[in-house]
Amino acid sequence: MDVEKILTQLTLEEKILLLSGKDNWHTHDISRLKIPKVKCSDGPNGVRGSKGFNGVPAACFPCGTALASTFNKSLLTEAGKLMGLEAKHKSAHIILGPTCNMQRGPLGGRGFESFSEDPYLSGMSSSAVINGIQHEHIAATIKHYVCNDLEHERKASDSILSERNLREIYLEPFRLAVKYSSPRCFMTSYTKVNGDRASQSKKLLNDILRGEWGWNGLIMSDWHGLYTSETALKNGLDLEMPGPTYYRSVNAIKHMVESRELNIQFLDERVRNVLNLVNFTLDSGIIADGPEDTDNDTQETSALLRKLSAESIVLLKNEDKILPLAKYEKIAVIGPNAKTGIFSGGGSAFLRPYHVTTSYDGISSKLSNPPEYTVGCYSFKQLPSLANQLTNPFTGKVGYNMKFFLNPPGKANRRQFDELNLDQAYIFLQDYRHSGLNSDLYYIDIEGDFAPQESAEYSFGCTVLGTALLYVDDKLVVDNKHDQKKGNSFFNSGSTEKRNSIFLKKGKSYRVKVEFGSRPTFSAPDATVVDFGGGGGIAFGCAKVIDPQEEIKHAASISKQVDKVVLCIGLSNEWETEGSDRDNMDLPLLTNQLVEAVLKANPNTVIVNQSGTPVEFPWLDKSKCLVQSWYGGNEAGHAIADVLFGDYNPSGRLSLTFPLTLVDNPTFLNFKTERGRVLYGEDIFMGYRYYEKMKKAVSFPFGHGLSYTSFEYSKLLVEIDEENDELNVCVSVENTGSCDGDEVIQLYTSHKNPKTIKPCQELKGYEKVSIKAGESARVEIHLSLKDSLSFFDEYFGKWSLEAGEYEFRVGKSSGDIRLTQLANITKGKLWLGL
Ligand code: BGC
């Protein structure tokens, strides 16, 4: 496409059209000039495609904090390539990821999506993923620029922070991503930054991103994250998403241009950026409105996802060499996360995975006899979905049947207009469309058969944006139609869960029927919450009623009878999700009681925690072995088993600090939007920068992670070339243990006598190397000197590399520095840009 020529051929109306979405996921096409529409798809841990309801399954990658914990740039580029390939199978030209915000504090609802508390690790992980995605000619969208670091009132929140903090911590990963990968797209954040809306900020969009950093891609708004018409157009926001537009109607913008309120030059600049993006994506070979398929669900895809997941797992503690497990040992697998597929956090990052592997499945696949199991305690907020506990009475497959009607149950001659057979847990009908419908009001009868595993009391539940009555064999069990209460479901617009229980007998099959009325039937809508429109949604679940204390006793008694216990605990997409932050850093419900009881019964317990961000481990001193396994995507269960049995020697390193308790964290006083603003009171002392400065003990420091082998470091050499802005660090590493393994060499820099307050040390380089048992490797790290030693000097409004003495610290984690060397910088300098 000859962009400049097309610019001269477009009418004013056509130009305006190009500056906003056509629908939820597409840009506009101008067929007269053969400009195709292009398609976006979420997101950071997989490419979902365009359908929320009844979507096409996709590869689910480990979450952001997991990917960064691999500390492996080339592997993350492979991950990016696979994301690019997935995008092709979903006919998407643009991936809405990676997410590159910061984990200011442990409670952020989207903390799992982003990479790290450290700007360098975050920026390098982003670059690696973007390079992979764009290698496939798919455009990456780094998001959310900038300071979208909490969910509470995210659209109404103003992040108040110092210029130094903004530059050194929050903008830095974006700067590094521009420097090392040049993402084709940026997505702005919902928030304000120091009173200035990110999506229309001259300073952020025009002066820093396009000016100082010299970047020339496309900037889009977050979904409904644009708040003005003229200012955003002038200051650099190219594309309003999604469509139809709120702020860029042809009439309004035409009026502004014709009355010379808006100079046409601004419009042309924005259109040029859109056309350049379209041009870039043409090389992907993806056609507009192409199919969404699952053909990439191959052995190669699973193998890479398994490797990514295994490499991200961090062995936090392994006293008495409890791990790796031996196949001859008698093992019990216990815990709420053992048989639940925990693969992703919640919100726009969530997708329907090709398949799910649980820890129990993974462990069982390594053993000739299935291990003993009990749940130990529940950890869900809402009852686990019934979808995979039902059999569709019409197809005989797992799942349920849905019949769609124009009129409610009980009416004579009901008019059915659609029928589907599904197995999805969460039915969100926002994007459900049917030619037989001309309003959002309709009714669905859902049916499936439930065969209880035991004779017991079973609890059933329904959560709706709409209304629902749930029957078991024609007996009304749950009524979420009358006396409805507003809850947090369906992005804060739906009801609370209503539950009720019923005694069921093993050996019998029960017909579960849900009569659902769509969104207009909902009687507790909240006028202050965004109305998504559409048909609303329903989630329905079921769990056997247990006596919590008896179940913990039962778990302890099983634990006594085995050599070792694998105790699977943690959070899930219910606890960590877009739209809300966590209330505390606790493990859910009775988890800690269960852990204490199991540890007492059998000290040889391997605790496997799944969470995207830190949790408190109050029993840490009593445990010998702890593994952090994040949200591991499709292959989570297999990857956990690979690490536990030593088929993969763990090499993950923590991408964020695990503080001892919530109150220890630097954002404890300021992790909430109050009166419209959130104060970044900890300034640059976030994450390990704070714990180290304050000499605070933590559960596990940033960068920590153990291996089944051991490594020794020697012969550190630091070379500085001030003229050419080069810093070269070399170190010898020997694998002194008895098995092959991967080591992550981490480089931290520290200014010895700074005149301005600075962190004790900062990560500025890392490399991962594979070394065979008994062998050594010489590891070289090449870096930009100014990037590695500068701080942002607010007085000059520039980065400052100060002359003076610096320490170069090489180690296994921020808390385990093995070698140091001093070196002098003779000439200071001020700089801006990349
Ligand atoms: C999220 C974005 C996402 C978009 C589209 C927004 O709510 O903040 O990260 O890409 O929705 O799903």
Coordinates of C-alpha atoms in Angstrom, one line a residue, residues 84-489:
G84 CA 2.1 -14.9 16.4
L85 CA 1.2 -18.3 14.9
E86 CA -1.8 -18.5 17.2
A87 CA -2.9 -15.1 15.9
K88 CA -2.8 -16.4 12.4
H89 CA -5.0 -19.3 13.4
K90 CA -7.5 -16.8 14.8
S91 CA -7.2 -14.5 11.8
A92 CA -6.0 -11.7 14.0
H93 CA -3.5 -9.1 12.7
I94 CA -2.9 -7.5 16.1
I95 CA -2.3 -9.0 19.5
L96 CA -3.4 -6.9 22.5
G97 CA -0.3 -7.7 24.5
P98 CA 2.1 -8.0 26.2
T99 CA 0.9 -6.3 29.4
C100 CA 3.8 -4.3 30.8
N101 CA 2.5 -2.5 33.9
M102 CA 4.3 -2.9 37.3
Q103 CA 3.4 -4.9 40.3
R104 CA 3.5 -1.9 42.6
G105 CA 2.0 -4.0 45.4
P106 CA 1.0 -7.7 45.7
L107 CA -2.8 -7.1 45.5
G108 CA -3.2 -5.8 42.0
G109 CA -6.0 -7.7 40.2
R110 CA -3.9 -7.8 37.0
G111 CA -0.6 -8.3 38.6
F112 CA -0.4 -11.8 37.2
E113 CA -0.7 -10.4 33.6
S114 CA 2.4 -8.1 33.9
F115 CA 5.9 -9.3 34.1
S116 CA 7.7 -8.1 37.1
E117 CA 8.2 -5.5 39.9
D118 CA 11.5 -4.7 38.2
P119 CA 11.5 -2.3 35.2
Y120 CA 14.6 -3.9 33.6
L121 CA 13.2 -7.5 33.7
S122 CA 9.8 -6.2 32.6
G123 CA 11.2 -4.3 29.7
M124 CA 13.5 -7.1 28.5
S125 CA 10.7 -9.7 28.8
S126 CA 8.4 -7.5 26.9
S127 CA 11.0 -6.9 24.1
A128 CA 11.6 -10.7 23.8
V129 CA 7.9 -11.5 23.4
I130 CA 7.3 -8.6 21.0
N131 CA 10.2 -9.6 18.8
G132 CA 8.7 -13.1 18.6
I133 CA 5.2 -11.9 17.8
Q134 CA 6.4 -9.4 15.2
H135 CA 8.7 -11.9 13.6
E136 CA 5.4 -13.5 12.4
H137 CA 4.3 -10.1 10.9
I138 CA 1.7 -9.8 13.6
A139 CA 1.6 -6.4 15.4
A140 CA 2.2 -6.5 19.1
T141 CA 0.4 -4.0 21.4
I142 CA 2.3 -3.1 24.5
K143 CA -0.1 -2.0 27.2
H144 CA -1.2 -0.1 29.3
Y145 CA 0.8 3.0 28.8
V146 CA 1.3 4.0 31.7
C147 CA 0.6 3.6 35.4
N148 CA -2.4 1.2 35.1
D149 CA -1.1 -0.5 38.2
L150 CA -4.3 -1.2 40.2
E151 CA -7.8 -2.0 39.3
H152 CA -9.7 -0.1 41.9
E153 CA -11.7 2.6 40.1
R154 CA -9.3 2.2 37.2
K155 CA -11.1 4.6 34.9
A156 CA -11.5 7.2 37.6
S157 CA -8.1 7.0 39.1
D158 CA -5.3 9.5 39.0
S159 CA -1.8 8.1 39.6
I160 CA 0.1 10.7 41.5
L161 CA 3.9 10.1 41.4
S162 CA 7.2 12.0 41.1
E163 CA 8.8 12.5 37.7
R164 CA 11.7 10.5 38.8
N165 CA 9.5 7.6 39.8
L166 CA 7.5 7.8 36.5
R167 CA 10.7 7.7 34.5
E168 CA 12.8 5.1 36.4
I169 CA 10.1 2.6 37.3
Y170 CA 6.9 3.0 35.3
L171 CA 8.1 4.3 31.9
E172 CA 11.3 2.4 31.9
P173 CA 10.0 -1.0 30.7
F174 CA 8.2 0.8 27.8
R175 CA 11.4 2.7 26.9
L176 CA 13.3 -0.6 26.9
A177 CA 10.7 -2.3 24.8
V178 CA 10.9 0.5 22.2
K179 CA 14.7 0.3 22.3
Y180 CA 14.9 -3.4 21.8
S181 CA 11.8 -4.4 19.9
S182 CA 9.8 -1.4 18.6
P183 CA 6.3 -2.7 19.2
R184 CA 3.9 -1.7 16.3
C185 CA 1.2 -0.6 18.7
F186 CA 0.9 1.0 22.2
M187 CA -2.4 0.9 24.2
T188 CA -3.0 3.7 26.6
S189 CA -4.1 3.1 30.1
Y190 CA -7.5 4.0 31.6
T191 CA -5.9 6.2 34.3
K192 CA -4.8 9.8 34.6
V193 CA -1.1 10.4 35.4
N194 CA -0.6 13.4 37.6
G195 CA -3.9 14.8 36.5
D196 CA -3.3 14.2 32.8
R197 CA -5.3 11.5 31.1
A198 CA -2.9 9.0 29.6
S199 CA -5.0 8.6 26.5
Q200 CA -4.7 12.2 25.6
S201 CA -1.5 13.3 27.2
K202 CA 0.8 15.5 25.1
K203 CA 3.6 14.7 27.4
L204 CA 3.3 11.0 27.4
L205 CA 2.2 10.4 23.7
N206 CA 3.8 13.2 21.8
D207 CA 6.8 14.4 23.8
I208 CA 8.1 11.3 25.3
L209 CA 7.0 8.3 23.2
R210 CA 7.1 9.9 19.8
G211 CA 9.6 12.7 20.6
E212 CA 12.3 11.5 23.0
W213 CA 12.1 7.8 22.0
G214 CA 11.5 8.5 18.3
W215 CA 8.9 5.8 18.0
N216 CA 6.5 5.9 15.0
G217 CA 3.8 3.2 15.5
L218 CA 0.1 3.4 16.3
I219 CA -1.4 4.4 19.6
M220 CA -4.8 3.0 20.5
S221 CA -7.1 3.6 23.4
D222 CA -7.9 0.9 25.9
W223 CA -11.5 -0.4 25.4
H224 CA -13.7 2.7 26.2
G225 CA -10.7 4.4 27.6
L226 CA -10.9 7.6 25.5
Y227 CA -12.4 10.6 27.2
T228 CA -12.2 13.5 24.6
S229 CA -12.4 14.1 21.0
E230 CA -10.2 17.0 20.0
T231 CA -7.4 16.8 22.7
A232 CA -6.7 13.1 22.1
L233 CA -6.6 13.7 18.3
K234 CA -4.2 16.6 18.7
N235 CA -2.0 14.9 21.2
G236 CA -1.4 11.7 19.4
L237 CA -4.1 9.0 20.1
D238 CA -4.5 7.4 16.7
L239 CA -7.3 4.8 17.1
E240 CA -10.3 4.9 19.4
M241 CA -11.3 1.3 20.4
P242 CA -13.7 -0.4 20.3
G243 CA -16.3 0.7 17.8
P244 CA -18.8 2.1 17.3
T245 CA -17.1 5.4 18.3
Y246 CA -18.0 7.5 21.3
Y247 CA -15.9 10.5 20.4
R248 CA -15.0 10.4 16.7
S249 CA -18.3 10.4 14.9
V250 CA -18.0 11.6 11.3
N251 CA -20.3 14.5 11.9
A252 CA -18.5 15.8 15.0
I253 CA -15.0 15.6 13.6
K254 CA -16.0 16.9 10.2
H255 CA -17.6 19.9 11.9
M256 CA -14.4 20.5 13.8
V257 CA -12.2 20.4 10.7
E258 CA -14.5 22.5 8.6
S259 CA -14.7 25.2 11.2
R260 CA -10.9 25.0 11.6
E261 CA -11.2 24.1 15.3
L262 CA -9.1 21.1 14.4
N263 CA -6.2 21.4 12.0
I264 CA -6.4 18.7 9.2
Q265 CA -2.7 18.0 9.8
F266 CA -3.5 16.3 13.1
L267 CA -6.0 14.1 11.4
D268 CA -3.6 13.2 8.6
E269 CA -0.9 12.2 11.1
R270 CA -3.3 9.9 12.9
V271 CA -4.5 8.4 9.6
R272 CA -1.0 7.8 8.4
N273 CA -0.2 5.8 11.5
V274 CA -3.3 3.7 11.0
L275 CA -2.4 3.0 7.3
N276 CA 1.2 2.2 8.3
L277 CA -0.2 -0.4 10.7
V278 CA -2.5 -1.9 8.1
N279 CA 0.5 -2.0 5.7
F280 CA 2.6 -3.9 8.2
T281 CA 0.0 -6.5 8.9
L282 CA -0.6 -7.2 5.1
D283 CA 2.6 -9.3 5.2
S284 CA 1.0 -11.7 7.7
G285 CA -1.1 -13.1 4.9
I286 CA -4.2 -13.0 7.1
I287 CA -7.4 -12.1 5.2
A288 CA -10.2 -10.0 6.7
D289 CA -13.0 -12.0 8.3
G290 CA -10.8 -15.1 8.0
P291 CA -11.6 -18.3 10.0
E292 CA -10.8 -18.9 13.7
D293 CA -9.5 -22.5 14.0
T294 CA -7.8 -24.9 16.4
D295 CA -5.4 -26.4 13.9
N296 CA -2.4 -25.1 15.8
D297 CA -3.3 -27.4 18.7
T298 CA -0.4 -29.7 17.9
Q299 CA 2.2 -31.6 19.8
E300 CA 4.8 -28.9 19.0
T301 CA 2.5 -26.3 20.6
S302 CA 2.0 -28.4 23.7
A303 CA 5.7 -29.1 23.9
L304 CA 6.6 -25.4 23.9
L305 CA 3.9 -24.5 26.4
R306 CA 5.1 -27.3 28.7
K307 CA 8.7 -26.1 28.5
L308 CA 7.6 -22.5 29.1
S309 CA 5.6 -23.5 32.1
A310 CA 8.3 -25.8 33.5
E311 CA 11.0 -23.1 33.1
S312 CA 8.9 -20.6 34.9
I313 CA 8.4 -22.8 38.0
V314 CA 10.5 -21.6 41.0
L315 CA 11.8 -24.0 43.6
L316 CA 11.6 -21.8 46.6
K317 CA 12.7 -24.2 49.3
N318 CA 14.0 -27.8 49.3
E319 CA 15.3 -28.9 52.7
D320 CA 16.5 -32.5 53.1
K321 CA 16.3 -32.8 49.3
I322 CA 12.7 -33.8 49.5
L323 CA 12.5 -33.1 45.8
P324 CA 12.9 -34.5 43.2
L325 CA 10.3 -37.2 44.0
A326 CA 11.2 -40.8 43.1
K327 CA 8.6 -42.9 41.2
Y328 CA 8.8 -45.7 43.8
E329 CA 7.8 -43.5 46.7
K330 CA 4.3 -43.7 48.0
I331 CA 2.7 -40.3 47.3
A332 CA -0.6 -38.6 48.1
V333 CA -1.8 -35.6 46.2
I334 CA -3.9 -33.4 48.4
G335 CA -5.4 -29.9 48.1
P336 CA -8.0 -27.6 46.5
N337 CA -5.8 -27.0 43.5
A338 CA -4.9 -30.6 42.8
K339 CA -7.8 -31.6 40.6
T340 CA -8.8 -28.1 39.5
G341 CA -7.4 -26.8 36.2
I342 CA -5.7 -23.6 37.2
F343 CA -4.3 -22.2 34.0
S344 CA -4.9 -18.4 33.9
G345 CA -5.9 -15.4 35.9
G346 CA -9.2 -13.7 35.1
G347 CA -10.5 -10.9 32.9
S348 CA -9.5 -10.1 29.3
A349 CA -6.4 -12.3 29.6
F350 CA -8.7 -15.3 30.2
L351 CA -9.4 -17.6 27.3
R352 CA -10.9 -21.0 26.5
P353 CA -7.8 -23.3 26.4
Y354 CA -7.2 -26.1 24.0
H355 CA -7.0 -28.4 27.0
V356 CA -6.2 -28.2 30.7
T357 CA -3.9 -30.4 32.7
T358 CA -4.2 -30.5 36.5
S359 CA -1.4 -31.2 39.0
Y360 CA -3.2 -34.5 39.8
D361 CA -3.2 -35.5 36.1
G362 CA 0.4 -34.5 35.6
I363 CA 1.6 -36.4 38.7
S364 CA -0.6 -39.5 37.9
S365 CA 0.9 -39.6 34.4
K366 CA 4.3 -40.3 35.9
L367 CA 3.2 -43.1 38.2
S368 CA 2.0 -46.6 37.4
N369 CA -0.8 -46.4 40.1
P370 CA -2.9 -43.3 40.7
P371 CA -1.8 -41.5 43.9
E372 CA -4.2 -41.2 46.9
Y373 CA -6.2 -38.0 46.8
T374 CA -8.4 -35.9 48.9
V375 CA -9.4 -32.2 48.5
G376 CA -8.5 -31.2 52.0
C377 CA -10.5 -28.0 51.9
Y378 CA -12.3 -25.8 49.4
S379 CA -10.8 -22.6 48.1
F380 CA -13.4 -21.3 45.7
K381 CA -15.4 -18.1 45.9
Q382 CA -18.2 -19.5 43.8
L383 CA -19.1 -23.2 43.5
P384 CA -17.0 -24.9 40.8
S385 CA -18.6 -24.9 37.4
L386 CA -21.1 -27.7 36.6
A387 CA -20.2 -27.6 32.9
N388 CA -17.6 -30.4 33.1
Q389 CA -19.6 -32.3 35.7
L390 CA -22.6 -32.7 33.4
T391 CA -23.3 -35.0 30.5
N392 CA -25.3 -33.6 27.6
P393 CA -28.5 -35.7 27.4
F394 CA -28.6 -35.3 23.6
T395 CA -25.0 -35.8 22.6
G396 CA -23.8 -38.0 25.5
K397 CA -20.7 -35.8 25.7
V398 CA -19.4 -33.8 28.7
G399 CA -21.4 -30.5 28.9
Y400 CA -24.9 -29.3 28.4
N401 CA -27.6 -28.4 25.9
M402 CA -28.9 -24.9 25.5
K403 CA -32.2 -24.1 23.8
F404 CA -32.9 -20.4 23.0
F405 CA -36.5 -19.1 23.0
L406 CA -38.2 -15.8 22.4
N407 CA -40.7 -16.3 25.2
P408 CA -40.4 -17.4 28.8
P409 CA -41.0 -21.0 30.1
G410 CA -44.6 -21.8 30.7
K411 CA -45.8 -20.0 27.7
A412 CA -47.7 -22.1 25.1
N413 CA -46.0 -22.6 21.7
R414 CA -42.7 -21.2 22.8
R415 CA -40.7 -20.0 19.8
Q416 CA -37.3 -21.6 19.7
F417 CA -34.7 -19.8 17.6
D418 CA -31.4 -21.4 18.4
E419 CA -29.8 -24.5 20.0
L420 CA -26.2 -25.1 21.1
N421 CA -24.3 -27.9 22.8
L422 CA -21.5 -26.5 25.0
D423 CA -19.0 -27.3 27.8
Q424 CA -18.0 -23.8 28.7
A425 CA -18.1 -22.9 32.4
Y426 CA -18.9 -19.3 32.1
I427 CA -21.7 -18.2 29.8
F428 CA -21.3 -14.5 29.0
L429 CA -23.6 -13.6 26.2
Q430 CA -22.4 -10.0 25.6
D431 CA -21.4 -10.8 22.0
Y432 CA -24.0 -13.5 21.3
R433 CA -25.9 -12.5 18.1
H434 CA -28.6 -14.3 16.2
S435 CA -30.6 -13.4 13.1
G436 CA -33.8 -14.4 14.9
L437 CA -33.4 -11.8 17.6
N438 CA -34.3 -8.2 17.5
S439 CA -33.9 -7.4 21.2
D440 CA -31.7 -8.4 24.1
L441 CA -34.7 -10.1 25.8
Y442 CA -34.7 -13.9 25.4
Y443 CA -34.8 -17.1 27.4
I444 CA -32.5 -20.2 27.5
D445 CA -33.3 -23.6 28.9
I446 CA -30.1 -25.4 29.8
E447 CA -30.0 -29.1 30.5
G448 CA -27.5 -31.7 31.5
D449 CA -27.3 -34.9 33.5
F450 CA -25.5 -35.2 36.8
A451 CA -24.2 -38.5 38.2
P452 CA -23.0 -38.0 41.8
Q453 CA -19.8 -39.8 42.7
E454 CA -21.1 -40.5 46.2
S455 CA -24.4 -40.4 48.1
A456 CA -24.1 -37.0 49.7
E457 CA -25.5 -33.5 50.1
Y458 CA -24.6 -31.4 47.1
S459 CA -24.6 -27.7 46.9
F460 CA -25.8 -26.0 43.7
G461 CA -25.4 -22.3 42.8
C462 CA -26.3 -19.8 40.2
T463 CA -24.8 -16.3 39.5
V464 CA -26.5 -14.3 36.8
L465 CA -26.7 -11.1 34.8
G466 CA -30.3 -11.9 34.1
T467 CA -32.5 -14.4 36.1
A468 CA -32.2 -18.1 36.7
L469 CA -34.1 -21.0 38.3
L470 CA -32.1 -24.2 38.8
Y471 CA -34.0 -27.5 39.1
V472 CA -32.7 -31.0 39.9
D473 CA -35.1 -33.6 38.6
D474 CA -37.9 -30.9 38.4
K475 CA -37.3 -29.8 42.0
L476 CA -36.5 -26.1 42.3
V477 CA -33.2 -25.9 44.2
V478 CA -31.8 -22.5 43.4
D479 CA -33.9 -19.3 42.8
N480 CA -31.9 -16.4 41.5
K481 CA -34.9 -14.8 39.9
H482 CA -36.6 -13.4 43.0
D483 CA -35.0 -11.2 45.6
Q484 CA -31.9 -10.8 43.5
K485 CA -28.8 -9.0 45.0
K486 CA -26.2 -7.1 43.0
G487 CA -22.7 -8.7 43.2
N488 CA -19.4 -8.5 41.5
S489 CA -20.0 -11.0 38.7

